Amino acid sequence: MTHSEENYLKAIFHLGRQGTSAISTNAIAEQMDTKPSSVTDMVKKLSEKGLVHYKRYQGVSLTAAGRASALAIVRKHRLWEVFLVEKLNFSWDEVHEVAEQLEHIKSEKLIDQLDRLLEFPKYDPHGDPIPGKNGEFQERDKQLLSKLPLRAVGVCVGVKDSSADFLKFLDKNNIALGNEIEVLDREAFDNSLHIRVGDHQLRVSHQIASNLFVKPNEH
Amino acid sequence: MTHSEENYLKAIFHLGRQGTSAISTNAIAEQMDTKPSSVTDMVKKLSEKGLVHYKRYQGVSLTAAGRASALAIVRKHRLWEVFLVEKLNFSWDEVHEVAEQLEHIKSEKLIDQLDRLLEFPKYDPHGDPIPGKNGEFQERDKQLLSKLPLRAVGVCVGVKDSSADFLKFLDKNNIALGNEIEVLDREAFDNSLHIRVGDHQLRVSHQIASNLFVKPNEH
DNA sequence: ACAAATTTTTAGTTTTGTCTAAATATAATT
DNA sequence: AATTATATTTAGACAAAACTAAAAATTTGT
Ligand SMILES: [Mn+2]
Ligand SMILES: [Mn+2]
Ligand SMILES: [Mn+2]
Ligand SMILES: [Mn+2]
């Protein structure tokens, strides 16, 4: 499988996890920053290889084989991200670009041993779950901060947008995975929040709050 | 720079370290397991980019820029090989194939941090020197075992042929880097040697002996 | 239901890296 | 020096992955 084929499978997989319906050519093109006509070409090839279901004009979805391949790539991507943060002193906003390259390295032993070296991590630096060797993975019980009721308390466990810009914003404001977050107040006008993170307080826009995942505390 | 361009530069660099003359199209083709016509095409492109000196029918050599690029790739290749052996439990006959992939990953921080994680190794698992960040590297003082005089003692410091077959042969016969080797006898007929490796003895063919590097003991 | 807008596909090009077959230059041999 | 052999380059083709522009199918709006 080529790098390009792998990237398409991964894109289709990620789009499939958002909305559950069939995935459109345009959506894939946008995700991959390419043209719809290129997508059509590639989707045909993936279909020939039995990796996606495809009927023209009807969108695509992954076959079992395609899903397995996509999960393998996601597993590699996230393990490498952990490696970069834990062993090579990368910050969480720097890892994605390099992991995009490393995810294509082909060696089963490499990835199994990397998993061992990292002591079998369950989540990547952005809080996303790392699929196991056989593709199994459990999404964490989490909620967008913006959906939390007033006075609710939770632990920050992930980001929805993992762009460098957003991650650097979080760093600058001392918000990190594992922090306790409490919703102190919600501004009705723009849905911005007044929150407590650990022992400091700040105001965050709705856009910020709707890109932060928290695991609500049991009560 | 593409993977293919990088592979050509590396091949030219390695050929240049054997014989010092201009490197022939055919030699590159053989080294890269491709056709001479493909080499000509690529060499033209590398020449356009100022990475090799090239006049048709006269062979190629690296420019300063080309040499620097080649050294950067060799550095990455060998650091990754150390990583695979030291951190991921690979044996020295398994690392090359994976390093061929990893050497193309682009990230300066990645390779600097990898260097640090490995505690700035000077040599790779096959005894080959690892170029520094600025391309500087010192070839070790070493000699082929086959060239050693009778009764001479040395330390095994490298292999010339690092094919999996040869490396597995060495493993099987308990010959490893760092072992002390003494030449006990030389058979005039076929130049095979009777040697001592640490505390065991064995006979090795001339072909074996001429692919093992030793650092002769001062006397 | 029909026209307009949007989405998707097709057709034809481009770039990169490879190949085969043929032509040309260099090297070796008589 | 001429012939033969070898090495190298050119010419033309191909596959992969992208693109643009145009055609076709689908969806939307009235
Ligand atoms: Mn990522
Ligand atoms: Mn991630
Ligand atoms: Mn190697
Ligand atoms: Mn090596």
XYZ file of C-alpha atoms (C1' of nucleotides) and ligand atoms in Angstrom:
502
model
C 0.000 0.000 0.000
C 1.328 3.434 -0.933
C 1.571 6.432 1.390
C -1.181 8.099 -0.571
C -3.540 5.151 -0.296
C -2.889 5.029 3.433
C -3.630 8.717 3.784
C -6.925 8.334 1.968
C -7.976 5.409 4.157
C -7.145 7.383 7.262
C -9.092 10.406 6.041
C -12.126 8.270 5.237
C -11.882 6.627 8.643
C -11.791 9.963 10.451
C -14.671 11.382 8.441
C -16.661 8.251 9.193
C -16.280 8.856 12.919
C -17.830 12.306 12.698
C -21.091 11.795 10.835
C -21.976 8.141 10.435
C -23.460 8.335 6.932
C -21.668 7.610 3.625
C -18.686 9.872 3.041
C -18.783 12.310 0.146
C -16.090 12.906 -2.416
C -16.006 16.587 -1.547
C -15.575 15.918 2.154
C -12.574 13.707 1.457
C -11.126 16.299 -0.903
C -11.431 18.972 1.743
C -9.961 16.808 4.493
C -6.990 15.913 2.332
C -6.557 19.338 0.809
C -6.886 17.997 -2.711
C -9.347 18.138 -5.615
C -12.531 16.067 -5.880
C -11.401 14.612 -9.187
C -8.282 13.249 -7.543
C -10.438 11.690 -4.860
C -12.596 9.959 -7.428
C -9.521 8.441 -9.038
C -8.129 7.169 -5.775
C -11.460 5.908 -4.493
C -11.777 3.800 -7.615
C -8.413 2.276 -6.964
C -9.211 1.570 -3.317
C -12.463 0.016 -4.423
C -10.633 -2.286 -6.870
C -8.463 -3.387 -3.984
C -11.468 -4.134 -1.794
C -10.682 -1.464 0.774
C -13.769 0.708 0.302
C -17.346 0.252 -0.803
C -18.024 2.585 -3.688
C -20.844 3.213 -6.128
C -20.439 6.318 -8.188
C -22.317 9.363 -6.971
C -23.188 7.405 -3.799
C -20.200 8.127 -1.575
C -17.749 5.739 0.063
C -17.384 3.684 3.204
C -14.626 1.427 4.456
C -14.797 -2.333 4.047
C -13.673 -4.483 6.967
C -10.232 -4.719 5.367
C -10.104 -0.969 4.776
C -11.102 -0.247 8.334
C -8.441 -2.595 9.648
C -5.795 -0.858 7.556
C -6.964 2.562 8.697
C -6.865 1.500 12.335
C -3.343 0.179 11.914
C -2.239 3.548 10.586
C -4.018 5.455 13.360
C -2.375 3.147 15.886
C 1.050 3.897 14.464
C 0.380 7.631 14.259
C -0.667 7.863 17.888
C 2.071 5.629 19.244
C 4.669 7.742 17.467
C 3.074 10.867 18.930
C 3.453 9.417 22.410
C 7.046 8.514 21.645
C 7.862 12.021 20.491
C 6.404 13.569 23.636
C 7.589 11.017 26.182
C 11.030 10.200 24.836
C 12.080 13.058 22.579
C 10.846 16.132 24.453
C 8.428 17.250 21.766
C 5.481 19.372 22.848
C 1.991 18.247 21.885
C 1.689 20.890 19.200
C 4.816 19.651 17.393
C 4.138 15.939 17.119
C 1.463 15.698 14.463
C 3.545 16.753 11.482
C 6.292 14.256 12.232
C 3.826 11.480 13.078
C 2.262 12.010 9.654
C 5.544 10.793 8.227
C 6.317 8.092 10.778
C 2.899 6.455 10.487
C 3.892 5.087 7.078
C 6.933 3.120 8.239
C 6.346 -0.559 7.616
C 7.522 -2.961 10.300
C 5.334 -4.938 12.627
C 8.164 -5.550 15.059
C 8.931 -1.851 15.138
C 5.472 -0.872 16.231
C 5.074 -3.727 18.730
C 8.373 -2.859 20.358
C 7.564 0.829 20.356
C 4.339 -0.014 22.161
C 6.360 -1.950 24.764
C 8.963 0.822 25.132
C 6.163 3.274 25.875
C 4.577 0.813 28.307
C 1.452 0.226 26.251
C -0.121 3.665 26.415
C -3.887 3.884 26.060
C -4.086 7.493 24.858
C -2.028 9.804 22.699
C -0.867 13.303 23.734
C -4.170 14.794 22.589
C -6.261 12.346 24.580
C -7.210 10.207 21.591
C -7.368 6.444 22.186
C -4.674 4.221 20.673
C -6.116 1.188 18.879
C -4.661 -2.165 19.923
C -2.768 -4.617 17.736
C -6.046 -6.091 16.511
C -7.730 -2.753 15.930
C -9.853 -2.832 19.076
C -10.276 0.466 20.860
C -12.611 2.014 23.364
C -13.596 5.645 23.002
C -13.291 7.359 26.364
C -16.334 8.584 28.220
C -16.015 12.299 27.600
C -17.975 15.438 26.871
C -17.332 18.824 25.360
C -16.642 21.444 28.023
C -19.251 23.626 26.332
C -21.930 21.041 27.107
C -21.202 20.881 30.822
C -23.847 22.300 33.170
C -23.022 25.146 35.521
C -20.983 24.185 38.606
C -20.079 20.841 37.063
C -16.517 19.632 37.615
C -14.517 17.414 35.282
C -11.042 16.410 34.245
C -9.632 17.620 30.970
C -9.050 14.508 28.868
C -8.740 15.591 25.266
C -8.992 18.136 22.501
C -11.274 18.068 19.509
C -9.229 20.476 17.416
C -5.596 19.501 17.708
C -4.158 22.261 15.544
C -0.908 23.776 16.753
C -2.641 27.129 17.210
C -5.207 25.740 19.617
C -2.681 23.633 21.514
C -0.351 26.593 21.962
C -3.264 28.648 23.237
C -3.916 25.981 25.854
C -0.250 25.907 26.866
C -0.214 29.680 27.206
C -3.222 29.517 29.505
C -1.920 26.616 31.553
C -4.573 24.192 30.454
C -3.307 20.640 30.088
C -4.701 17.124 30.024
C -5.346 15.918 33.557
C -6.310 19.343 34.890
C -9.502 19.651 36.896
C -11.931 22.082 35.294
C -15.009 23.632 36.865
C -17.653 25.665 35.081
C -18.135 28.745 37.250
C -20.318 30.843 35.038
C -21.794 30.939 31.552
C -22.403 34.196 29.701
C -25.809 33.956 28.035
C -24.938 36.449 25.331
C -22.060 34.587 23.620
C -21.922 31.344 25.573
C -18.444 32.136 26.800
C -17.472 30.451 30.068
C -15.844 31.479 33.255
C -13.906 28.414 34.391
C -11.531 27.235 37.045
C -8.558 25.197 35.874
C -6.769 23.692 38.859
C -6.285 26.722 41.067
C -6.487 29.493 38.506
C -9.523 30.997 36.773
C -10.118 32.375 33.316
C -12.725 33.164 30.690
C -12.889 31.139 27.509
C -14.963 31.675 24.380
C -17.563 29.188 23.242
C -15.220 28.162 20.451
C -12.554 27.212 22.950
C -15.013 25.382 25.175
C -16.397 23.406 22.285
C -12.975 22.034 21.432
C -12.035 20.766 24.871
C -13.130 17.361 26.132
C -13.663 16.706 29.804
C -14.578 13.612 31.719
C -17.323 14.777 34.091
C -16.856 13.774 37.726
C -19.305 11.261 39.092
C -21.559 12.907 41.656
C 14.249 16.291 -1.805
C 12.442 13.064 -2.677
C 13.138 9.625 -1.221
C 14.539 8.541 -4.539
C 16.915 11.466 -4.810
C 18.112 10.782 -1.276
C 18.715 7.133 -2.091
C 20.784 8.029 -5.124
C 22.921 10.482 -3.160
C 23.525 7.878 -0.496
C 24.484 5.257 -3.081
C 26.900 7.647 -4.762
C 28.394 8.537 -1.400
C 28.957 4.899 -0.486
C 30.460 4.049 -3.846
C 32.762 7.020 -3.497
C 34.126 5.660 -0.241
C 35.172 2.391 -1.866
C 37.210 3.401 -4.909
C 37.994 7.101 -4.908
C 37.666 7.671 -8.661
C 34.616 9.005 -10.512
C 31.561 6.810 -10.050
C 30.124 5.027 -13.066
C 26.520 4.878 -14.118
C 26.617 1.104 -14.090
C 28.014 0.970 -10.573
C 25.167 3.145 -9.317
C 22.636 1.050 -11.205
C 23.965 -2.125 -9.627
C 24.092 -0.646 -6.129
C 20.512 0.571 -6.411
C 19.184 -2.464 -8.213
C 17.895 -0.404 -11.102
C 18.728 0.183 -14.772
C 21.549 2.373 -16.080
C 19.108 4.459 -18.080
C 17.218 5.320 -14.916
C 20.484 6.353 -13.306
C 21.283 8.678 -16.179
C 17.908 10.373 -15.807
C 18.312 10.857 -12.080
C 21.903 11.967 -12.303
C 20.863 14.695 -14.697
C 18.293 15.905 -12.223
C 20.746 15.856 -9.332
C 23.187 17.747 -11.493
C 20.581 20.432 -12.254
C 20.078 20.804 -8.533
C 23.803 21.205 -7.940
C 24.137 18.032 -5.906
C 26.509 16.145 -8.207
C 29.169 16.961 -10.755
C 28.287 15.293 -14.030
C 29.598 15.282 -17.569
C 28.077 12.667 -19.776
C 30.115 9.512 -20.209
C 32.511 10.804 -17.519
C 30.872 9.524 -14.347
C 29.587 11.440 -11.319
C 30.863 12.762 -8.036
C 29.163 14.589 -5.196
C 29.349 18.358 -4.854
C 29.857 19.798 -1.390
C 26.092 20.220 -1.099
C 25.472 16.680 -2.305
C 27.975 15.281 0.125
C 26.382 17.188 2.983
C 22.965 15.810 2.083
C 24.335 12.282 1.807
C 26.009 12.566 5.189
C 22.792 13.787 6.764
C 21.012 10.712 5.466
C 23.764 8.356 6.604
C 23.633 10.017 10.022
C 19.915 9.413 10.261
C 20.203 5.837 9.010
C 22.836 4.901 11.557
C 21.191 6.676 14.488
C 17.960 4.843 13.759
C 19.876 1.574 13.621
C 21.268 2.251 17.075
C 17.791 3.112 18.311
C 16.353 -0.117 16.977
C 19.033 -2.210 18.670
C 19.326 -0.291 21.933
C 15.710 0.604 22.585
C 13.575 -1.775 20.557
C 15.383 -5.110 20.937
C 16.192 -5.530 17.264
C 19.171 -7.658 16.359
C 21.846 -6.183 14.124
C 20.708 -8.198 11.133
C 17.155 -6.791 11.333
C 17.821 -3.085 11.517
C 18.939 -2.144 8.040
C 15.641 -2.662 6.246
C 13.706 -0.519 8.706
C 16.424 2.145 8.828
C 16.156 2.416 5.045
C 12.654 3.730 5.642
C 13.319 5.798 8.748
C 16.276 7.648 7.215
C 13.866 9.629 5.029
C 11.840 11.156 7.868
C 12.263 14.917 7.818
C 12.618 16.645 11.168
C 15.750 18.198 12.519
C 14.454 18.158 16.068
C 13.601 14.489 15.751
C 17.128 13.476 14.853
C 18.806 15.765 17.375
C 16.631 14.427 20.160
C 17.129 10.861 19.025
C 20.868 11.480 19.217
C 20.419 12.712 22.780
C 18.161 9.817 23.780
C 20.843 7.411 22.586
C 23.524 9.397 24.414
C 25.350 10.545 21.298
C 26.617 7.223 19.996
C 29.761 7.272 17.851
C 29.162 4.007 16.005
C 26.213 2.088 14.651
C 25.494 -1.597 15.372
C 27.767 -2.654 12.515
C 30.679 -0.569 13.731
C 30.226 2.181 11.170
C 30.836 5.747 12.367
C 27.879 8.103 12.816
C 28.461 11.511 11.222
C 27.852 14.484 13.488
C 25.285 17.238 12.997
C 27.681 19.085 10.703
C 28.726 16.037 8.727
C 32.050 15.560 10.435
C 33.093 11.998 11.112
C 36.259 10.094 11.801
C 36.757 6.674 10.281
C 37.992 4.317 12.941
C 41.482 2.891 12.817
C 40.683 -0.623 11.659
C 41.886 -3.429 9.446
C 40.435 -6.477 7.787
C 40.953 -9.611 9.832
C 42.320 -11.258 6.684
C 45.183 -8.752 6.602
C 46.305 -9.396 10.165
C 49.662 -11.146 10.595
C 49.932 -14.460 12.411
C 49.648 -14.256 16.218
C 48.307 -10.717 16.028
C 45.507 -9.837 18.443
C 42.760 -7.277 17.855
C 39.275 -6.272 18.861
C 36.395 -6.857 16.488
C 35.047 -3.402 15.615
C 33.004 -3.744 12.471
C 31.777 -5.650 9.452
C 32.366 -4.833 5.822
C 29.450 -6.875 4.501
C 26.436 -6.172 6.681
C 24.019 -8.496 4.944
C 21.648 -10.388 7.221
C 23.209 -13.672 6.094
C 26.681 -12.676 7.210
C 25.487 -11.141 10.478
C 23.497 -14.238 11.353
C 26.535 -16.354 10.640
C 28.505 -14.263 13.118
C 25.769 -14.593 15.738
C 25.696 -18.343 15.261
C 29.441 -18.518 15.846
C 29.428 -16.174 18.823
C 31.369 -13.429 17.107
C 30.284 -9.956 18.128
C 31.651 -6.433 18.141
C 33.979 -5.950 21.094
C 35.281 -9.529 21.074
C 39.006 -10.073 21.192
C 40.256 -11.982 18.151
C 43.632 -13.662 17.711
C 44.967 -15.150 14.491
C 46.277 -18.581 15.485
C 47.023 -20.044 12.089
C 46.625 -19.358 8.405
C 46.094 -22.134 5.857
C 48.282 -21.367 2.869
C 46.081 -23.288 0.449
C 42.865 -21.251 0.751
C 43.867 -18.484 3.169
C 41.358 -19.710 5.721
C 42.174 -18.789 9.319
C 42.202 -20.552 12.630
C 41.221 -17.896 15.131
C 40.468 -17.406 18.781
C 37.405 -15.326 19.613
C 37.333 -14.552 23.320
C 37.801 -18.000 24.821
C 36.625 -20.177 21.964
C 38.367 -21.109 18.740
C 37.156 -21.729 15.200
C 38.162 -21.806 11.552
C 36.881 -19.180 9.174
C 37.182 -18.947 5.412
C 39.059 -16.151 3.713
C 35.728 -14.686 2.660
C 34.630 -14.420 6.256
C 37.949 -12.956 7.378
C 37.899 -10.352 4.656
C 34.546 -9.014 5.836
C 35.433 -8.543 9.493
C 37.175 -5.436 10.743
C 39.435 -5.522 13.769
C 41.320 -2.845 15.596
C 44.807 -4.318 16.062
C 46.184 -4.132 19.601
C 49.153 -1.839 20.138
C 52.230 -3.896 20.882
C -42.182 19.220 -11.975
C -38.654 21.956 -13.779
C -34.796 24.983 -13.589
C -30.790 26.158 -11.032
C -27.163 25.026 -8.085
C -24.163 21.693 -6.401
C -21.665 17.498 -6.470
C -19.335 14.045 -8.797
C -17.256 11.990 -12.624
C -14.782 11.866 -17.010
C -11.316 13.301 -20.327
C -7.079 14.930 -21.142
C -2.409 16.840 -19.103
C 1.531 17.013 -16.048
C 5.320 15.367 -13.054
C 8.146 11.820 -11.135
C 10.467 7.761 -11.533
C 10.872 3.790 -13.807
C 11.457 0.633 -17.984
C 12.885 -1.332 -22.964
C 15.039 -0.816 -27.178
C 17.970 1.653 -30.037
C 21.772 4.810 -30.778
C 26.209 6.607 -29.504
C 30.453 7.004 -27.084
C 34.349 4.828 -24.819
C 37.381 0.853 -23.865
C 39.567 -3.439 -25.089
C 41.454 -6.698 -28.430
C 43.445 -8.225 -32.258
C 44.169 1.151 -36.757
C 40.255 -1.308 -37.221
C 37.049 -4.227 -35.062
C 34.640 -5.873 -31.260
C 32.816 -5.410 -26.807
C 31.152 -2.671 -23.106
C 29.282 1.401 -21.044
C 26.325 5.198 -21.385
C 22.889 7.978 -23.193
C 18.679 8.956 -25.846
C 14.002 8.142 -27.374
C 9.720 6.598 -26.413
C 6.469 4.267 -23.255
C 4.193 3.430 -18.819
C 2.171 3.723 -14.053
C 1.075 6.599 -10.031
C -0.813 10.605 -8.342
C -1.972 14.895 -8.985
C -4.318 18.826 -11.750
C -7.897 21.666 -15.003
C -11.810 21.990 -17.653
C -15.887 20.037 -19.250
C -19.715 16.718 -18.920
C -23.056 14.215 -16.275
C -25.692 13.058 -12.228
C -27.881 14.506 -8.116
C -29.911 17.715 -5.031
C -32.305 21.964 -4.056
C -35.511 25.642 -4.631
C -39.440 27.548 -6.565
Mn -1.874 13.640 14.999
Mn -2.973 12.906 18.226
Mn 22.229 -0.074 7.315
Mn 24.751 0.056 9.740
